[in-house]
Short mmCIF file of C-alpha atoms and ligand atoms in Angstrom, two decimals:
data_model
loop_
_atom_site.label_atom_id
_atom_site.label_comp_id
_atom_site.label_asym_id
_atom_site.label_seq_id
_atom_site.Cartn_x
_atom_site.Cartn_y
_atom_site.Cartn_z
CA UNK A 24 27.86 -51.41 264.27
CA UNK A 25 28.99 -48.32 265.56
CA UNK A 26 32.67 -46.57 264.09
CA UNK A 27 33.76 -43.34 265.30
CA UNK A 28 32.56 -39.89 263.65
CA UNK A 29 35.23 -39.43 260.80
CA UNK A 30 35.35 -35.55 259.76
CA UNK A 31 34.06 -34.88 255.85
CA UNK A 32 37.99 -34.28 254.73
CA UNK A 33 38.95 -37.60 256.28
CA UNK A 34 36.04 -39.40 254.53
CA UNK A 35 36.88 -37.83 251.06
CA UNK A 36 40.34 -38.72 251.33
CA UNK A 37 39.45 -42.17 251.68
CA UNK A 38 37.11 -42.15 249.16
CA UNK A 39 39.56 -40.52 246.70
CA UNK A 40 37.62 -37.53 246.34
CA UNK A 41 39.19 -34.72 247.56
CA UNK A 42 41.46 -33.99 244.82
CA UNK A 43 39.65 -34.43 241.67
CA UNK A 44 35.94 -34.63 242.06
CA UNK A 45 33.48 -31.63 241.87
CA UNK A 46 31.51 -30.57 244.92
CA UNK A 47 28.25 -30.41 243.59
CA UNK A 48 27.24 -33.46 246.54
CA UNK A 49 27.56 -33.27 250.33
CA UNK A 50 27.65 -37.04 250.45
CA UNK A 51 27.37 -38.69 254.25
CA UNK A 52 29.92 -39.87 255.65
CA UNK A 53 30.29 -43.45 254.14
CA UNK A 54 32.32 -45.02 251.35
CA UNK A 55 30.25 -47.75 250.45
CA UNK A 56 32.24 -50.75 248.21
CA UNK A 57 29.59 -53.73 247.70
CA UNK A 58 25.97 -54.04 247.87
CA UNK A 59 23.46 -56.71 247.75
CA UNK A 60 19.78 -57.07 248.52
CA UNK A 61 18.97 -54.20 251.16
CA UNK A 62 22.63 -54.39 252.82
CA UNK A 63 25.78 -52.24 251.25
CA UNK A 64 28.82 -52.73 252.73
CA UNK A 65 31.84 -49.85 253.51
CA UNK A 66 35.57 -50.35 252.45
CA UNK A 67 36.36 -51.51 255.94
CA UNK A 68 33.84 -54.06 255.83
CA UNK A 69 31.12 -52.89 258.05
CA UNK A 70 27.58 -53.50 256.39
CA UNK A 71 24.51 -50.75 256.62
CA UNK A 72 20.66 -51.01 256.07
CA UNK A 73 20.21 -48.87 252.76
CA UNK A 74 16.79 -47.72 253.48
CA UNK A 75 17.60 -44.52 250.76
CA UNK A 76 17.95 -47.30 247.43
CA UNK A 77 19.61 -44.77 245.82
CA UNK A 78 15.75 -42.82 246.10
CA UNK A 79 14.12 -45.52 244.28
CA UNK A 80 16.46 -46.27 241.91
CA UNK A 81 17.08 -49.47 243.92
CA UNK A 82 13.16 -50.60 244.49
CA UNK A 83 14.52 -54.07 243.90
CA UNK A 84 17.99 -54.07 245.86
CA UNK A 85 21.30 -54.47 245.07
CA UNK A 86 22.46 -56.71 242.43
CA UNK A 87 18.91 -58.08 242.16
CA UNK A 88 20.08 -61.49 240.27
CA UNK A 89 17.26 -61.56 237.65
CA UNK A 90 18.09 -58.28 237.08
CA UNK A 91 21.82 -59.28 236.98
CA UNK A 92 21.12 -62.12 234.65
CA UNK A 93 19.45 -60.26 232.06
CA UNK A 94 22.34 -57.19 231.98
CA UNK A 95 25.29 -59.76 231.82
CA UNK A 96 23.29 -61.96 229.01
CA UNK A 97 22.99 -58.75 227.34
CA UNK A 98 26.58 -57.27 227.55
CA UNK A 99 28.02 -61.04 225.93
CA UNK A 100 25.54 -59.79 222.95
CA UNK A 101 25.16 -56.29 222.70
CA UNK A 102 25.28 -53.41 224.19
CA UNK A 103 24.67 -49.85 221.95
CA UNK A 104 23.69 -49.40 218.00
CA UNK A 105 22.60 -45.88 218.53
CA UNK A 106 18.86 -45.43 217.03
CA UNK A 107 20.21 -45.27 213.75
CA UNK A 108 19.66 -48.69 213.76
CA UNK A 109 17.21 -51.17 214.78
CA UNK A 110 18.35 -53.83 217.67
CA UNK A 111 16.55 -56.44 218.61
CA UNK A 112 15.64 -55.56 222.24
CA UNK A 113 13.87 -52.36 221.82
CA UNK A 114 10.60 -53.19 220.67
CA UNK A 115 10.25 -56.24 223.32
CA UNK A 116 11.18 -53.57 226.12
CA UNK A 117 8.47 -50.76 224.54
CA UNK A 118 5.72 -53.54 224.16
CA UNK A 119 6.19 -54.78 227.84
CA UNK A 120 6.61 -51.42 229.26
CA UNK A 121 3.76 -50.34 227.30
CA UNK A 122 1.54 -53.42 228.48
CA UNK A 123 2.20 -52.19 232.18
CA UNK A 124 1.28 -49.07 231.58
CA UNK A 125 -1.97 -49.56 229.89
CA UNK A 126 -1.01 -47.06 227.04
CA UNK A 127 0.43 -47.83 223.20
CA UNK A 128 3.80 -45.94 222.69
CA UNK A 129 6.63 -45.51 224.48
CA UNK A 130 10.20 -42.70 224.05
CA UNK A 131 13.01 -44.09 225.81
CA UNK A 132 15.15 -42.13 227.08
CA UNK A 133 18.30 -42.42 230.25
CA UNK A 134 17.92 -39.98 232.99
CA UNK A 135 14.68 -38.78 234.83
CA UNK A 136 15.29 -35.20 233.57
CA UNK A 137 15.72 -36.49 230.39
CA UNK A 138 12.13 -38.03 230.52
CA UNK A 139 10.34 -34.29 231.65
CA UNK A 140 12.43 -32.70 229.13
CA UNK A 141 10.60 -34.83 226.87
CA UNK A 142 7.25 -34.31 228.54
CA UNK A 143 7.44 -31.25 227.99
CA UNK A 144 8.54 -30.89 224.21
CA UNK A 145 5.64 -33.61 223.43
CA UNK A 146 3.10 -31.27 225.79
CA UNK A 147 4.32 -28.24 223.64
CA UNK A 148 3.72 -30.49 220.67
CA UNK A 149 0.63 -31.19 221.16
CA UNK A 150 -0.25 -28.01 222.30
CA UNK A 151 0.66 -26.38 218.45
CA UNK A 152 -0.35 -29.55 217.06
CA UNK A 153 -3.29 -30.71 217.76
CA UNK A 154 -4.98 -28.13 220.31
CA UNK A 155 -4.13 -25.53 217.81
CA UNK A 156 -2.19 -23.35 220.57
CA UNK A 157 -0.73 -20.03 218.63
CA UNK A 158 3.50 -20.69 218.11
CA UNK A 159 5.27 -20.39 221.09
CA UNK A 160 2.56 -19.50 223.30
CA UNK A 161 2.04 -23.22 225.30
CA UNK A 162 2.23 -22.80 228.97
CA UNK A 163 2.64 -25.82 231.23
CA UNK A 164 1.12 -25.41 235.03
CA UNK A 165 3.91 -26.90 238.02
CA UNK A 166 3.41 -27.42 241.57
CA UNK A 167 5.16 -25.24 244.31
CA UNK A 168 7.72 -27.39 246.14
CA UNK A 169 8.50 -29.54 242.52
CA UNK A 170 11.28 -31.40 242.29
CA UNK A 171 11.66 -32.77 238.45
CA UNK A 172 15.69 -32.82 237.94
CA UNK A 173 18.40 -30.87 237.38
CA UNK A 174 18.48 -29.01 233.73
CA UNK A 175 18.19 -25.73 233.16
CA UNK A 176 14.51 -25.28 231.92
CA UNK A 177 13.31 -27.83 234.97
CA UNK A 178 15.48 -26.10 237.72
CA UNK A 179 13.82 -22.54 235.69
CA UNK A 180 10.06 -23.27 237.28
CA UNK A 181 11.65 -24.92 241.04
CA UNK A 182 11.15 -22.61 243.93
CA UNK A 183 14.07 -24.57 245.55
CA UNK A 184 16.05 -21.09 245.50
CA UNK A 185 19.22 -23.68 245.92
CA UNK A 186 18.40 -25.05 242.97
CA UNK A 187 17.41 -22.32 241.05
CA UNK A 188 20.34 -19.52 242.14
CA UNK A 189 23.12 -18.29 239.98
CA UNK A 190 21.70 -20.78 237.18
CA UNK A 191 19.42 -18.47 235.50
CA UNK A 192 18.12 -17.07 232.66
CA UNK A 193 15.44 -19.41 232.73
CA UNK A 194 13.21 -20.83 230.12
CA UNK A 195 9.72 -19.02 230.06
CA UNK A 196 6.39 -20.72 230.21
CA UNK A 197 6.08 -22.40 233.64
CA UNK A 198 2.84 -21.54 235.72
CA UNK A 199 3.77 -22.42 239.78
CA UNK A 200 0.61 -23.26 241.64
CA UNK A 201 0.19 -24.64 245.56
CA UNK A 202 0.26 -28.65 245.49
CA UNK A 203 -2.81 -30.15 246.71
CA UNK A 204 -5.04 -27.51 245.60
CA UNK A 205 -6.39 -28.52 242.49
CA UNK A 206 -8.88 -25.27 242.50
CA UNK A 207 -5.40 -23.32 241.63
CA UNK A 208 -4.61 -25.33 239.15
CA UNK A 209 -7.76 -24.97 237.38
CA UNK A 210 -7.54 -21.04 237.78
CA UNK A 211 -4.13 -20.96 236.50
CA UNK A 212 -4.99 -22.76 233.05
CA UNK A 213 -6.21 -20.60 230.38
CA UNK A 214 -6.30 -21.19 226.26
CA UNK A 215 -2.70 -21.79 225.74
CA UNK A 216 -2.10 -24.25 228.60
CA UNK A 217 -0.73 -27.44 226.99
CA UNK A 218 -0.62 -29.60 230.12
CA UNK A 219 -0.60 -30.17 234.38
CA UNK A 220 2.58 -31.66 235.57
CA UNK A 221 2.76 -32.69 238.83
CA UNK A 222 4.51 -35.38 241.36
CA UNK A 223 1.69 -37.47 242.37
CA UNK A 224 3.07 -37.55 246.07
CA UNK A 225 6.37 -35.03 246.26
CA UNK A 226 9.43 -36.77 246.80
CA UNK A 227 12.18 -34.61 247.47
CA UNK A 228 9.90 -32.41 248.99
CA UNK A 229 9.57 -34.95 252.14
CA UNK A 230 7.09 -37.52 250.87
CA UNK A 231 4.30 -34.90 250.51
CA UNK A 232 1.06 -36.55 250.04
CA UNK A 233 -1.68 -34.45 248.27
CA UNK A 234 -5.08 -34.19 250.20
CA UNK A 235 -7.56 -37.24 249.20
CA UNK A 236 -9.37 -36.62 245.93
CA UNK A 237 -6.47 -34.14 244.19
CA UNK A 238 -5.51 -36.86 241.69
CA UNK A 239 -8.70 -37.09 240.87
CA UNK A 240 -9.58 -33.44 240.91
CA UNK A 241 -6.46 -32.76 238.49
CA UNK A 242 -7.80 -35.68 236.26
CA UNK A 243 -11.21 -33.87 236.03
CA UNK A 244 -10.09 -30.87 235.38
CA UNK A 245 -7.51 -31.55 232.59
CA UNK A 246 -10.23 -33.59 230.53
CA UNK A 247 -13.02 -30.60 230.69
CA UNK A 248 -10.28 -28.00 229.79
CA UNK A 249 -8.41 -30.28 226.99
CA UNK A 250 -5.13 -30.07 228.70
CA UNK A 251 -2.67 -32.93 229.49
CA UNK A 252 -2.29 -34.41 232.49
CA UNK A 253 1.33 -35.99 233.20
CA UNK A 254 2.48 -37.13 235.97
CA UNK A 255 5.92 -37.43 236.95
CA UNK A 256 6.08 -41.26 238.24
CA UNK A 257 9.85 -41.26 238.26
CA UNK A 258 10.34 -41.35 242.20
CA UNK A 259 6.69 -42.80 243.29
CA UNK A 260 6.17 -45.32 240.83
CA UNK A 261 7.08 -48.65 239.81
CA UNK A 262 6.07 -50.80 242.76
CA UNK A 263 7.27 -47.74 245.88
CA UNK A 264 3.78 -46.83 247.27
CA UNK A 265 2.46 -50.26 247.17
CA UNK A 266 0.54 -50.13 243.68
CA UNK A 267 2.46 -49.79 240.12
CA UNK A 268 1.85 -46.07 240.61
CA UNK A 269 1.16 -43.29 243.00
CA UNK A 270 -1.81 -42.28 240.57
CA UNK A 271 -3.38 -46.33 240.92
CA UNK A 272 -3.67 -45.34 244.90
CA UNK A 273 -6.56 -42.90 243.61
CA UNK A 274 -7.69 -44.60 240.44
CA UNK A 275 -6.35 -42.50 238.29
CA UNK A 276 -4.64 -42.70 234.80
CA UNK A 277 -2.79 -39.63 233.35
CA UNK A 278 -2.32 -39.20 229.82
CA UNK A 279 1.31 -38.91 230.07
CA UNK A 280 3.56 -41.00 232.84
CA UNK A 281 7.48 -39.61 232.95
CA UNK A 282 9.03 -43.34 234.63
CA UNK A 283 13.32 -43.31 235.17
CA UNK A 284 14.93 -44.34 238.69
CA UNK A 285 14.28 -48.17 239.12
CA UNK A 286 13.25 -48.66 235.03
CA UNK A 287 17.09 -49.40 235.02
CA UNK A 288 16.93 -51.86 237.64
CA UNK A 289 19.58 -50.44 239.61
CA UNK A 290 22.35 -51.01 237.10
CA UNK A 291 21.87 -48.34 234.80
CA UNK A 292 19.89 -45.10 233.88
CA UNK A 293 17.08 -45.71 231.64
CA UNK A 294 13.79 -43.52 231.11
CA UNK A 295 10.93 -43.08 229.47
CA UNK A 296 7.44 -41.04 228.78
CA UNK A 297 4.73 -43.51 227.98
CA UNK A 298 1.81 -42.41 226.81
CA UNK A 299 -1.33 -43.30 224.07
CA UNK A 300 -0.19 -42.17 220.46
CA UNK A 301 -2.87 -39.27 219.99
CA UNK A 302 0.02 -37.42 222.45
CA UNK A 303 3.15 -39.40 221.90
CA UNK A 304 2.37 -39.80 217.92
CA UNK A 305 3.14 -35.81 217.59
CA UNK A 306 6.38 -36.85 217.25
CA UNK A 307 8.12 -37.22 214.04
CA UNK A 308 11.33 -38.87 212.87
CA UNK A 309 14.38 -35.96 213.64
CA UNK A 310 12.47 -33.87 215.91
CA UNK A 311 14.02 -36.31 219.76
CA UNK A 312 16.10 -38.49 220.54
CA UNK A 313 19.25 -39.21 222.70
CA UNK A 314 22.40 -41.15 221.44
CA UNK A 315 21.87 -43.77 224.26
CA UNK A 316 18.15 -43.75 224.52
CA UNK A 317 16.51 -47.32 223.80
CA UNK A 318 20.10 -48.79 224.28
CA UNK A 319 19.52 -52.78 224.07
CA UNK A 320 21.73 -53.42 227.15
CA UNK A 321 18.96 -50.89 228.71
CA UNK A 322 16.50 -52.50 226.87
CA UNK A 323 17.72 -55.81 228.36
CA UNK A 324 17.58 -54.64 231.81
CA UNK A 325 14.40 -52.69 231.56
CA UNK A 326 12.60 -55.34 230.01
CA UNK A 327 13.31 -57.71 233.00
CA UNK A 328 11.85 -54.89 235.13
CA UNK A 329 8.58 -54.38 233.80
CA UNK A 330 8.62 -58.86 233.85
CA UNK A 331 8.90 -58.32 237.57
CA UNK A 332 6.47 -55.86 238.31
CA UNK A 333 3.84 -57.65 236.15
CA UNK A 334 3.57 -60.03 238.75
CA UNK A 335 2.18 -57.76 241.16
CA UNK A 336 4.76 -59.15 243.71
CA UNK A 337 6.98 -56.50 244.81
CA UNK A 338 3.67 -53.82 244.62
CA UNK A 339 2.05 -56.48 247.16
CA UNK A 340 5.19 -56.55 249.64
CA UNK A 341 5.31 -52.92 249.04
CA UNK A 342 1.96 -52.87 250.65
CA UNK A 343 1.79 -55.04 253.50
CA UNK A 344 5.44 -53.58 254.58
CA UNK A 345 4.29 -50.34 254.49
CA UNK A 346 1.87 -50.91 256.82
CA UNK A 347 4.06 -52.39 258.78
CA UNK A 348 6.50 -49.73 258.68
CA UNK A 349 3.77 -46.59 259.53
CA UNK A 350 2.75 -48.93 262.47
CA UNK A 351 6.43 -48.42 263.58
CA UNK A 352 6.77 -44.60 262.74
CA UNK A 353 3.66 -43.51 263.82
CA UNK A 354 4.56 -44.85 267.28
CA UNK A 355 7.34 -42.58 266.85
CA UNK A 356 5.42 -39.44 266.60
CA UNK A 357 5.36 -37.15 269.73
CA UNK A 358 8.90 -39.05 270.77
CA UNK A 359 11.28 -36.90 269.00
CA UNK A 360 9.00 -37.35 265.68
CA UNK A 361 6.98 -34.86 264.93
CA UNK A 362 5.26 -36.39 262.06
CA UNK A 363 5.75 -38.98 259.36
CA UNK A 364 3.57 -38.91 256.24
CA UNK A 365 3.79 -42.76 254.58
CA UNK A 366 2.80 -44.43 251.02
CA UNK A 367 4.29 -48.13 250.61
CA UNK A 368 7.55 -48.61 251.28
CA UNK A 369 8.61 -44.61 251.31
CA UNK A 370 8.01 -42.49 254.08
CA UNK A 371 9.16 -38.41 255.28
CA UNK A 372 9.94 -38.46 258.95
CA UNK A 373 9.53 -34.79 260.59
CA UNK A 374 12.67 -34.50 262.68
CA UNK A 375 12.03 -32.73 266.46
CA UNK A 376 14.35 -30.11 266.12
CA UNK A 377 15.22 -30.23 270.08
CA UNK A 378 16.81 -33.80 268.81
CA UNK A 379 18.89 -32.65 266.38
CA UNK A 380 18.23 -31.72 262.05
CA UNK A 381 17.65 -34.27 259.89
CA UNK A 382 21.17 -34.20 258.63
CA UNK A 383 22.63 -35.12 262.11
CA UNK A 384 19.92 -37.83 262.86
CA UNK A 385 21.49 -38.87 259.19
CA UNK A 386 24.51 -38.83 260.50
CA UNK A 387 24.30 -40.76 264.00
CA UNK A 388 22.30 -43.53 261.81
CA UNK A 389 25.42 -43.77 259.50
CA UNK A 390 27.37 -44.37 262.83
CA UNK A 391 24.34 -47.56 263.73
CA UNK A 392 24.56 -48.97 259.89
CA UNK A 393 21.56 -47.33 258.79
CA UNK A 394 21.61 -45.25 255.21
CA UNK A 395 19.04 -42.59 254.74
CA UNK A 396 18.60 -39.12 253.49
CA UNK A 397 17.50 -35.72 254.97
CA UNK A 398 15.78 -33.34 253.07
CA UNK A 399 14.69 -29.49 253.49
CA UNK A 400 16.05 -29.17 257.41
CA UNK A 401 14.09 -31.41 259.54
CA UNK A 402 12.80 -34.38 257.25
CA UNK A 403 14.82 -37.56 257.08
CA UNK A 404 13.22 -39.86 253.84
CA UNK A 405 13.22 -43.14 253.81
CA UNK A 406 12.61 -45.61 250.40
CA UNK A 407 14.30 -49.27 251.36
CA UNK A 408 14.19 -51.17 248.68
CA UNK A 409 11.10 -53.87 248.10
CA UNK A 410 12.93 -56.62 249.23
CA UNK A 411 13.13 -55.82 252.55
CA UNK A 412 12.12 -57.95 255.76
CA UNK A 413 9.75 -57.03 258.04
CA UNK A 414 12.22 -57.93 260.67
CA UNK A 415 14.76 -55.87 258.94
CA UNK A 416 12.62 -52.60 259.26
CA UNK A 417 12.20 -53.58 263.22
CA UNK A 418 15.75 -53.63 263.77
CA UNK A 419 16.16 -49.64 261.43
CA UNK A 420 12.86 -48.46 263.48
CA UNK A 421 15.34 -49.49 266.68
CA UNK A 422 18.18 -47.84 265.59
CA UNK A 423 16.23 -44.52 264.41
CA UNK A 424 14.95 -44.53 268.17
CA UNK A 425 18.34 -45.08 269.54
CA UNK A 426 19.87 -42.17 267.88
CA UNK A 427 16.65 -39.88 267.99
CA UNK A 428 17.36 -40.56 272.61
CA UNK A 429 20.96 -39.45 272.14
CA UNK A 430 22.58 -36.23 272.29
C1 PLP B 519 14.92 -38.09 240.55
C2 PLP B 519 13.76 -37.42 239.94
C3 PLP B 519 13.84 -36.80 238.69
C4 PLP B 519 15.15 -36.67 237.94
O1 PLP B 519 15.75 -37.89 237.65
P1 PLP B 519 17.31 -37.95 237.27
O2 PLP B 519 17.52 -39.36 236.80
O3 PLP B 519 18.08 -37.64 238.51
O4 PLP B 519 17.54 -36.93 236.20
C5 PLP B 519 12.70 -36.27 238.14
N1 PLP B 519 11.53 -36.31 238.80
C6 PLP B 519 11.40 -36.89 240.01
C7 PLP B 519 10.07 -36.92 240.68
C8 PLP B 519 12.52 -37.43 240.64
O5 PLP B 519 12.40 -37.96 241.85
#
């Protein structure tokens, strides 16, 4: 399972991409050509663990058949009307999504940024609407170290400077407070704040887990103020951490969920802010939408989703393996680990830097058939899809320790 190290130019070359295609990605070095379940295989025909699932667009794995099933029954029927029109997927999709959710409307929309964007023009809403916040005045309260996509208002209230630079003017009315210190939070609202949005654990940022009780905190302090709480689930939720979402780990139910990433099953984008129609009712007819938002091929697939996770199947595997897997990583620490925070199946590895960054531990796993993803220097992040074997995550944990002895 090992290849030898081909340079970056050598690797985009193969893949086709070094004439035509934008750098805006620093992809590692592997062209993958098939997938299925947790395994993806390269165009030479060696196969690799994908422990990243395409960071939790994947929660089910590759070409998950049910999943499969209901796209390709769907694309021999229909596959876009625009909203224009009714089709007759939609409503099944919204009733089922809005079942698992526990709340009575749902906005579909494609990409995760898509969703927040929304959040936030419903939180505005709401704020003119119904809190009786003066025009134009709404604030909305963000967490240092955020990550919530890639437009220009959500990359406006990022401190990720690499995010952020050369992109700028940015949209005004973002309030950046320390995550996991709900006292801040609380100090930072005042009579115009429209709503708390937050990562319930921080993805991108390395699988940061807020201190116990912050959920809870956050919820208690957005009811006694009258602001919304809404929580973007699009990373942590849907089966990852071992419940349906990061906030069920603490008992806690936002008023506003922003879901994306595996809501398309890993066959297409799909999102959506589900919420209780007091919030989500602000809405009227013209004011959002998106030409492929509530597409019924998306519909199809999304649908199928929510069928799965109603079992409580994949939330229970999520659970026992993720036990299993912090057994195995916390073993790790002190032996070129330096810590590993873990919820579920999804877990931020602190890199020893005497062992190499994160990107090169990345890098020598590539060369073992293992897929993950550094983040922010020294954290690799792991998220393998549901399906995964216990005996599977042995034989990664093997190869991480292999690569974390050599040079
Ligand atoms: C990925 C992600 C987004 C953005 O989703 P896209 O589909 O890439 O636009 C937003 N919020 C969180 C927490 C994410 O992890």
């Amino acid at each position: 399972m090992t290849s030898p190290t081909l340079d970056t130019q050598t690797i985009r070359i193969i893949a086709g991409e070094d004439a035509h295609l934008a750098r805006n990605y620093s992809p590692l070095p592997v062209v993958i050509a098939r997938g299925e379940g947790v395994w993806v295989t390269d165009v030479e025909g060696k196969r690799y663990l994908d422990l990243l699932s395409a960071y939790s667009a994947l929660n089910f794995g590759h070409l998950h058949p049910a999943i499969v099933a209901a796209a390709t029954e769907q694309l021999g029927r229909l596959t876009l009307t625009s909203r224009a029109f009714h089709n007759d997927r939609l409503g099944a999709f919204a009733s089922a999504l809005a079942d698992l959710c526990k709340k009575d409307l749902v906005l579909p929309m494609n990409t995760g940024a898509e969703a927040v964007e929304t959040g936030i023009k419903v939180a505005r809403a709401w704020a003119y609407r119904v809190k009786g916040v003066k025009t134009d005045a709404a604030n909305i309260v963000v967490a240092h170290g955020n990550f919530h996509g890639r437009t220009t208002t959500i990359v406006g209230f990022s401190d990720d400077e690499s995010a952020r630079d050369g992109f700028g003017p940015f949209a005004p009315g973002f309030r950046s407070v320390p995550f996991g210190d709900a006292a801040a939070i609380d100090a930072a609202i005042d009579e115009n704040t429209a709503a708390v949005l937050i990562e319930p654990i921080q993805g991108e940022a390395g699988v940061i887990l807020p201190p116990k009780g912050y959920l809870q905190a956050v919820r208690d302090i957005c009811t006694d103020r009258g602001v919304l709480f809404i929580a973007d689930e699009i990373q942590s939720g849907l089966g990852r951490v071992g419940e349906t979402f990061a906030c069920d780990r603490d008992g806690v139910v936002p008023d506003v969920y922003l879901l994306g990433k595996a809501l398309g099953g890993g066959i297409m984008p799909l999102s959506a802010v589900v919420a209780n129609s007091d919030i989500l009712g602000v809405i009227k007819p013209g004011e959002h939408g998106s030409t492929f938002g509530g597409n019924p091929l998306a519909a199809a697939v999304g649908e199928r989703v929510v069928e799965m996770l109603a079992t409580g199947e994949f939330q229970d595997r999520s659970r026992a393996l993720g036990e299993h897997l912090s057994e195995r990583l916390e073993a790790l620490v002190g032996d070129g680990v330096t810590a590993v925070r873990v919820a579920g199946l999804w877990a931020g590895i602190d890199i020893d830097p005497a062992r190499g960054t994160g990107r090169e531990i990345a890098e020598r796993l590539v060369h073992r058939g293992v897929l993950v993803k550094d983040t922010h220097g020294q954290t690799i992040r792991i998220a393998p899809p549901l399906v995964i074997r216990g005996t599977e995550i042995d034989w990664a944990i093997e190869q991480l320790k292999l690569v974390l002895e050599a040079e």
